[in-house]
Backbone as CSV, one residue per row, in Angstrom:
resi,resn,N_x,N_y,N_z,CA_x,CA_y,CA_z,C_x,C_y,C_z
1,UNK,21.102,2.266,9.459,19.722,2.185,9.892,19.721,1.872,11.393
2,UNK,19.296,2.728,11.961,18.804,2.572,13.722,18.234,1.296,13.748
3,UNK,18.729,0.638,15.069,17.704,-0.312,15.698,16.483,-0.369,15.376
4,UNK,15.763,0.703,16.159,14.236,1.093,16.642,13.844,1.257,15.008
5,UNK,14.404,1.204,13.823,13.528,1.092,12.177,13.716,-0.048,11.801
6,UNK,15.200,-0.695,12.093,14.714,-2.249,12.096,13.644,-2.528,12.378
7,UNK,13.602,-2.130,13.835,12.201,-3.252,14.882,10.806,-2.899,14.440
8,UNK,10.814,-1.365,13.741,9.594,-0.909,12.832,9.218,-1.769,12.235
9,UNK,10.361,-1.912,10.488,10.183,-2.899,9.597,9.495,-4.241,10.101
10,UNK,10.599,-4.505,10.894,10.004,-6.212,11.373,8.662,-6.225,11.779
11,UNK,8.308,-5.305,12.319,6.876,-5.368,12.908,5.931,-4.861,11.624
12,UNK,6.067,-4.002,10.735,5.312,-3.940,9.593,4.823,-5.118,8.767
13,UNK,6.316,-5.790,8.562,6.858,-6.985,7.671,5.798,-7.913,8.212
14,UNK,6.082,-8.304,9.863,5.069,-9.433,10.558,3.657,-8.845,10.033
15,UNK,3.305,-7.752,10.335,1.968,-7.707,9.630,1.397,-7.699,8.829
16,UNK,2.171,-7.197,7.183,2.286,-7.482,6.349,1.974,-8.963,5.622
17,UNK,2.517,-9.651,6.278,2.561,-11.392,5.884,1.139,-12.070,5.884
18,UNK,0.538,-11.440,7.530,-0.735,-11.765,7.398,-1.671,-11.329,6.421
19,UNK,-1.729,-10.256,5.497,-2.394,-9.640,5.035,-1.929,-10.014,3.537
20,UNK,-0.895,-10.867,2.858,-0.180,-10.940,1.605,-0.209,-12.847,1.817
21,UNK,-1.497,-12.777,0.332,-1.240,-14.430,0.162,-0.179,-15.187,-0.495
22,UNK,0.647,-13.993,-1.268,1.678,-14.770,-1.790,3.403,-15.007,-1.353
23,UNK,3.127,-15.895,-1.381,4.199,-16.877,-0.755,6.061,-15.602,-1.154
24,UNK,5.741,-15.750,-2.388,7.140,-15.194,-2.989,7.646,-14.141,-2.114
25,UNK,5.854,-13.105,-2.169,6.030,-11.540,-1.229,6.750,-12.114,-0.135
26,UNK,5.824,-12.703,0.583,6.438,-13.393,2.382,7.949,-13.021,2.016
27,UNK,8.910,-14.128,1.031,9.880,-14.444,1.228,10.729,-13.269,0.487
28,UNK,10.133,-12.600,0.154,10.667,-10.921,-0.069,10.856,-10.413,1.138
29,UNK,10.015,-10.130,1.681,10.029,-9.107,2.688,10.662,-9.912,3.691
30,UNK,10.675,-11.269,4.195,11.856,-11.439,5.290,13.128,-10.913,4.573
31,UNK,13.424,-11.684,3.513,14.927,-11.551,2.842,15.278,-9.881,2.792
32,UNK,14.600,-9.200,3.088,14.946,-7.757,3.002,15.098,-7.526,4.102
33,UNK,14.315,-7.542,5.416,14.948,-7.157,6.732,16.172,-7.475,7.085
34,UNK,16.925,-8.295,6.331,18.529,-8.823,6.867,18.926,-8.398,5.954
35,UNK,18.766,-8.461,4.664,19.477,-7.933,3.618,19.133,-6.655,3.089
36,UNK,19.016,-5.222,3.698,18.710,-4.361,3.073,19.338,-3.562,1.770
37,UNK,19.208,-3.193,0.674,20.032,-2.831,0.019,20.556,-3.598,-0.849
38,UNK,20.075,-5.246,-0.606,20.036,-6.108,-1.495,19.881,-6.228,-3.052
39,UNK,20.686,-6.730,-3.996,20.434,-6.452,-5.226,19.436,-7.398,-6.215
40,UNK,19.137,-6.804,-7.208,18.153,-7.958,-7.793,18.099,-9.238,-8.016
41,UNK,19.854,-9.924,-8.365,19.887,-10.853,-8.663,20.436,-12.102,-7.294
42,UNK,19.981,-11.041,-6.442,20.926,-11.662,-5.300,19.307,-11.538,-4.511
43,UNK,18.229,-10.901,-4.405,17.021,-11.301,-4.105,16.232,-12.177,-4.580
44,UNK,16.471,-12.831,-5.805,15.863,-13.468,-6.730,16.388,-14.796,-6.588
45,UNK,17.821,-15.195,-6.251,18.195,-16.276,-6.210,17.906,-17.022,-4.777
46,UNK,17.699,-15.005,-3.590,17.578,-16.344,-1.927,16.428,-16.718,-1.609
47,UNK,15.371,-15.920,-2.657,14.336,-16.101,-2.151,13.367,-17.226,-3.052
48,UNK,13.994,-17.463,-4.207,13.917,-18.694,-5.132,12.696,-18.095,-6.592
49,UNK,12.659,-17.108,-7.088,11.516,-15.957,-7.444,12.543,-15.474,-8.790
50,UNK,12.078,-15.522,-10.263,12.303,-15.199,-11.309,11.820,-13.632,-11.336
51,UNK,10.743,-12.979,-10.923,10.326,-11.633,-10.728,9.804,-11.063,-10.007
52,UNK,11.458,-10.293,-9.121,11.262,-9.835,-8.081,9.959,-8.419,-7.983
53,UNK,10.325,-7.943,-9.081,9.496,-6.756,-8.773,8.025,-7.134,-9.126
54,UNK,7.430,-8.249,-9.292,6.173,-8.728,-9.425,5.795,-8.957,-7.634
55,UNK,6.935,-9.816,-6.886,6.861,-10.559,-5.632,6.756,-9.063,-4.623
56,UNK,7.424,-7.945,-5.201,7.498,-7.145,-4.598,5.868,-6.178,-4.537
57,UNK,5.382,-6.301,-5.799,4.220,-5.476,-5.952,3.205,-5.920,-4.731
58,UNK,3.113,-7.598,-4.880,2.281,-8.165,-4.001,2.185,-7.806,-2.872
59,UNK,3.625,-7.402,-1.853,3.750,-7.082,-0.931,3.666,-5.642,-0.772
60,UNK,3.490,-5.254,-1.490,3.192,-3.119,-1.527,1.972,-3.064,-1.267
61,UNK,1.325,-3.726,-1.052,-0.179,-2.794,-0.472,-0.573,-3.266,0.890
62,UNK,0.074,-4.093,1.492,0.077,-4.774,2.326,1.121,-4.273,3.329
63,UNK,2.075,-3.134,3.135,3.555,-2.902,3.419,2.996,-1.349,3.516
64,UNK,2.473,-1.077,2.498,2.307,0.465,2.889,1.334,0.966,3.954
65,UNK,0.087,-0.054,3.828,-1.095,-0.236,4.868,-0.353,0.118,6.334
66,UNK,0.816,-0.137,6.842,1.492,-0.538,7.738,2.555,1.038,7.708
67,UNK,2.667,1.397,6.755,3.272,2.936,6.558,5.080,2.592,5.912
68,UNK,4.626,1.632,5.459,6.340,1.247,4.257,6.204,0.730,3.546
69,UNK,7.337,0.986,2.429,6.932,0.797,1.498,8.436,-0.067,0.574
70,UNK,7.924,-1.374,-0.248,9.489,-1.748,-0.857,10.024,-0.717,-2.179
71,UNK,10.817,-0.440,-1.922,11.158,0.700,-2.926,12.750,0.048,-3.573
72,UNK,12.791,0.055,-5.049,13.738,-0.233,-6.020,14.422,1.044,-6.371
73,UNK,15.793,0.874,-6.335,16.469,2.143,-7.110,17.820,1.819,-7.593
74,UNK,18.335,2.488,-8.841,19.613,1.749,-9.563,20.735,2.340,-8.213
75,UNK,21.384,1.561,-8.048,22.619,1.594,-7.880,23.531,3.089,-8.298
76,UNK,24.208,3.408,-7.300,25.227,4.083,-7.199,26.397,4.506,-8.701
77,UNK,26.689,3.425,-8.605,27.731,2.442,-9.350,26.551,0.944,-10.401
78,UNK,26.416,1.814,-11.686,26.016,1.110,-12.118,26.360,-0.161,-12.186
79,UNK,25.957,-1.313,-12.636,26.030,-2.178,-13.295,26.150,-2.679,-14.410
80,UNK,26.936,-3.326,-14.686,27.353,-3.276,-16.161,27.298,-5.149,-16.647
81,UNK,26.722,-5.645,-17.639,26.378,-6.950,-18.448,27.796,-7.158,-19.259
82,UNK,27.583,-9.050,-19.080,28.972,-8.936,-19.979,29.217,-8.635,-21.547
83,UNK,28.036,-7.861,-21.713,27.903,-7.220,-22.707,28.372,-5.842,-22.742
84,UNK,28.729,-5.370,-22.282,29.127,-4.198,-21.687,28.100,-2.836,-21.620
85,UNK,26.788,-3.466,-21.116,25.635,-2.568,-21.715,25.276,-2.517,-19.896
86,UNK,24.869,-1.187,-19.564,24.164,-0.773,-18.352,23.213,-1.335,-18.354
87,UNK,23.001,-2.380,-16.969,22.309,-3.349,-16.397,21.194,-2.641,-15.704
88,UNK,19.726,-3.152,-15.235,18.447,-2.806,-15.456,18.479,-3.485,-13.012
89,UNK,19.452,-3.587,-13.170,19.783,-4.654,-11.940,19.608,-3.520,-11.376
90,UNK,18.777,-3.612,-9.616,18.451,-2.606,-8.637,18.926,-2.992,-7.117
91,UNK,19.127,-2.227,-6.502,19.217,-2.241,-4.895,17.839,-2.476,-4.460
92,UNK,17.311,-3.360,-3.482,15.764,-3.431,-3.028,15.741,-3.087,-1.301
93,UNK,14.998,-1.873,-0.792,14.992,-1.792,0.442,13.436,-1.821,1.077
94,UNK,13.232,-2.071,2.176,11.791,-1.226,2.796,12.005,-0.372,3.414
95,UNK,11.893,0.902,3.313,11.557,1.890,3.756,10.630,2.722,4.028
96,UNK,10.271,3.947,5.101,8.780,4.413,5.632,8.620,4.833,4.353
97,UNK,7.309,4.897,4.279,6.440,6.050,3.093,6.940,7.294,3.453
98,UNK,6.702,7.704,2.245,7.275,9.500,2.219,5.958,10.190,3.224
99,UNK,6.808,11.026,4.099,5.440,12.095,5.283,5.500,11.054,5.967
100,UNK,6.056,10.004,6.313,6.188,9.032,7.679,7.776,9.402,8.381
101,UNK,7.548,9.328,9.844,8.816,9.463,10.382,9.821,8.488,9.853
């Protein structure tokens, strides 16, 4: 990821915050500008949040307003439970809306 989409994000993110009362979102969307690509259980534990993709919704209308959007997607390389059953666990990024540069 280029600089200049970092400095996008961050500047979405800052605006974003103002516009998102919940606390969890806030601490979503910083924890994602440093950690992009971050996984579920590893967003959930830095940001102190049992459901990420709830913390995440909050911050989607507030994120897209701004032209990005937090977007979830499985992994490459699944994940696997010590059950040996394919895990529900996601990569979390912000990225532009689709038709945005």
């Amino acid at each position: 990821m280029s600089n200049e989409m970092v400095a996008q994000i961050a500047g979405a993110v800052a605006a974003a915050e103002a516009h998102t009362r919940s606390k969890a979102a806030r601490r979503v969307m910083r924890f994602l500008l440093t950690n992009p690509g971050a996984m579920t259980h590893e967003v959930a534990r830095a940001c102190a949040i049992s459901n990420v993709s709830c913390a995440a919704g909050y911050a989607r209308p507030a994120l897209r307003y701004q032209g990005f959007d937090i977007v979830a997607e499985l992994p490459d390389r699944p994940v696997v439970n010590r059950f040996g059953e394919r895990s529900q666990v996601h990569e979390w990024w912000i990225r532009p809306l689709e038709g945005q540069p």
